[in-house]
Every structure is written in C-alpha cells, then in structure tokens.
PDB file of C-alpha atoms in Angstrom:
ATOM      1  CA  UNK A1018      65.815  29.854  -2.775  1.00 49.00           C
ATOM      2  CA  UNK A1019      65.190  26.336  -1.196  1.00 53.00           C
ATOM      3  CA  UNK A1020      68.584  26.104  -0.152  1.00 59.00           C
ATOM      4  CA  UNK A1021      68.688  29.321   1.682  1.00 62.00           C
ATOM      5  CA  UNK A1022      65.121  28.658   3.419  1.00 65.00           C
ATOM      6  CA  UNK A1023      66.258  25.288   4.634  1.00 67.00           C
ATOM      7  CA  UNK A1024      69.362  26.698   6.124  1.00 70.00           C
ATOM      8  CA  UNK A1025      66.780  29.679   7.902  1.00 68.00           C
ATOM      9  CA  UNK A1026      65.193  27.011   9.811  1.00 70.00           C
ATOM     10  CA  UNK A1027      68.030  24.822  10.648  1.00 79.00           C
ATOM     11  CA  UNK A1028      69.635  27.586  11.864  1.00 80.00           C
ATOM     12  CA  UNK A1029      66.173  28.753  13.991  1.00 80.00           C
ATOM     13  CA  UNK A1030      66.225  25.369  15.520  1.00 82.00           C
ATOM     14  CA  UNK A1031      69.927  25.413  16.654  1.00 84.00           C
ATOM     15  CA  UNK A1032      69.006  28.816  17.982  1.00 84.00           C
ATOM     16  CA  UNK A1033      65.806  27.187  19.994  1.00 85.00           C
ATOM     17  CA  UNK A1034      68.011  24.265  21.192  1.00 87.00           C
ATOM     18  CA  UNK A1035      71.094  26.889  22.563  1.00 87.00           C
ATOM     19  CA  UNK A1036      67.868  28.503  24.510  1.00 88.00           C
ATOM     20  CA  UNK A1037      67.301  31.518  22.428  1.00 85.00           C
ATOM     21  CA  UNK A1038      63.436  32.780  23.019  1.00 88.00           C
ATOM     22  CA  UNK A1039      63.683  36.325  21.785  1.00 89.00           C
ATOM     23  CA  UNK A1040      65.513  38.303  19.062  1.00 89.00           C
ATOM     24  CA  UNK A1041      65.403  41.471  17.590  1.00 91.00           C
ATOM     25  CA  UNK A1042      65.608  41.647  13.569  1.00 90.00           C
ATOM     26  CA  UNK A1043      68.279  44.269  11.758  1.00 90.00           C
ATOM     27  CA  UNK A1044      67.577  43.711   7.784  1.00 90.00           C
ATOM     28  CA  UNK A1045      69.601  45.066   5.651  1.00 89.00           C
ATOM     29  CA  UNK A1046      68.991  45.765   1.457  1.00 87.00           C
ATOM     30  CA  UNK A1047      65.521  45.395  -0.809  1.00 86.00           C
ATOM     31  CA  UNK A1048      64.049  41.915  -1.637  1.00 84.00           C
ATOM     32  CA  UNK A1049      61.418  39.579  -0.613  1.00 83.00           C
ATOM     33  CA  UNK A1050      63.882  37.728   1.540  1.00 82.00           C
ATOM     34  CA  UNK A1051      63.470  40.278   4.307  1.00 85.00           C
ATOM     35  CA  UNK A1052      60.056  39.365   4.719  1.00 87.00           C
ATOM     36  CA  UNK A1053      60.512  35.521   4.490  1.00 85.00           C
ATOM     37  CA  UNK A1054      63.529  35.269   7.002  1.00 84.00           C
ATOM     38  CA  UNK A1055      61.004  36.983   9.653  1.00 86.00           C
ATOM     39  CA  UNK A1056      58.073  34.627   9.028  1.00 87.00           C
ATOM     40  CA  UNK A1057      60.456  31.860   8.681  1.00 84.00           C
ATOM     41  CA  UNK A1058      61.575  33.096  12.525  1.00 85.00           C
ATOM     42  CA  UNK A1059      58.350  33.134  14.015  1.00 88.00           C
ATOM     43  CA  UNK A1060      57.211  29.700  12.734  1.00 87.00           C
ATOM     44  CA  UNK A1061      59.833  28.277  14.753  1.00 84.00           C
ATOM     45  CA  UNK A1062      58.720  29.745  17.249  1.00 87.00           C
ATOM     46  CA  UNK A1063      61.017  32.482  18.122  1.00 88.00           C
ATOM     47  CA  UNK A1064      59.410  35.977  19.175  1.00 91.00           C
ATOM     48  CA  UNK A1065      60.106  38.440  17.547  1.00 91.00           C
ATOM     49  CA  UNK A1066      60.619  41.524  19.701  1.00 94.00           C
ATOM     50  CA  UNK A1067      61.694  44.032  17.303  1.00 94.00           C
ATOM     51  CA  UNK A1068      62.689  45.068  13.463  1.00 92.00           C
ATOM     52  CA  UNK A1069      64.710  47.370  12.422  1.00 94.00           C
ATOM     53  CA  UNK A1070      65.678  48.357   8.873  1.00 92.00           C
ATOM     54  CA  UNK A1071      69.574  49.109   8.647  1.00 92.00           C
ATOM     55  CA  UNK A1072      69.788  49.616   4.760  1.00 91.00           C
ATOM     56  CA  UNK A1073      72.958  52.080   4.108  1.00 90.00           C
ATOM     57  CA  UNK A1074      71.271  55.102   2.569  1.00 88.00           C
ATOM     58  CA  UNK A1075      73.752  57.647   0.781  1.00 86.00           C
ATOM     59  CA  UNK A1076      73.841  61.385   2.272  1.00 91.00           C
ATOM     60  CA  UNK A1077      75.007  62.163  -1.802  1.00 89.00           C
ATOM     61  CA  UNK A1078      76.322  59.521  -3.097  1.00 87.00           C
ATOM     62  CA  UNK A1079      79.001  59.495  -5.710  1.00 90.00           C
ATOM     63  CA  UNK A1080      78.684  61.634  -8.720  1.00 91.00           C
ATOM     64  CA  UNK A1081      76.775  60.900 -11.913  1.00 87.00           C
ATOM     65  CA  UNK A1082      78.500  60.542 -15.351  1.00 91.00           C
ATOM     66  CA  UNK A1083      78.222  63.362 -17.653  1.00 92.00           C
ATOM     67  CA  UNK A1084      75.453  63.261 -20.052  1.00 91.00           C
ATOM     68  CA  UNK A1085      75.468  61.646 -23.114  1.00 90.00           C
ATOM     69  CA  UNK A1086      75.669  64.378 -26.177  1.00 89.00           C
ATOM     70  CA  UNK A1087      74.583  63.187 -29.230  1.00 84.00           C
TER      71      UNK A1087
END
C-alpha cells in the first residue's frame, strides 16, 4: 500500500512538471484505492474536473454451476 501511494504522487508530480492542470478520472473495479488515488490527485494539486466509474458490469454473465444435491 505504501509502495503504490508513493508511486501516485511521483507520478502526480511528473504530471505537474509536463504542465498537466486538469484531468478527468475513469476508475475502474471496487476497493478503497479508488478513493485514495483521487485525494492523492488533488493534494498535488491537480483539479479534478470529472469522475467517471467504468467498472465492466455483465448484461448475464456466464452461467452458474448446477446445484449441489445432497
């Protein structure tokens, strides 16, 4: 967890230092890393314009396995 929030704001700062003012968030999958990536954004001092959840969400899905007869 360190590790990967170190690497967040290194990679904020190169962003800040290329000229980057703005970006618009696409997170993807559950987890309390979604919200921590965003505040780790915005501490740097990047603004945040928009968010946008892109989790892949089956239409069905594949099927279940057959129940279990006991």
């Amino acid at each position: 967890y360190c590790r990967l929030r170190w690497q967040l704001k290194q990679t904020a700062k190169a962003a800040l230092v290329h000229g980057l003012k703005s970006v618009d968030v696409m997170v993807k999958g559950p987890g309390s890393g979604r919200e921590a990536a965003i505040r780790a954004l915005q501490a740097c001092g990047i603004d945040v314009t928009s968010i946008r959840d892109v989790t892949p969400v089956p239409h069905n899905g594949c099927r279940p396995p057959k129940r279990r007869r006991v």
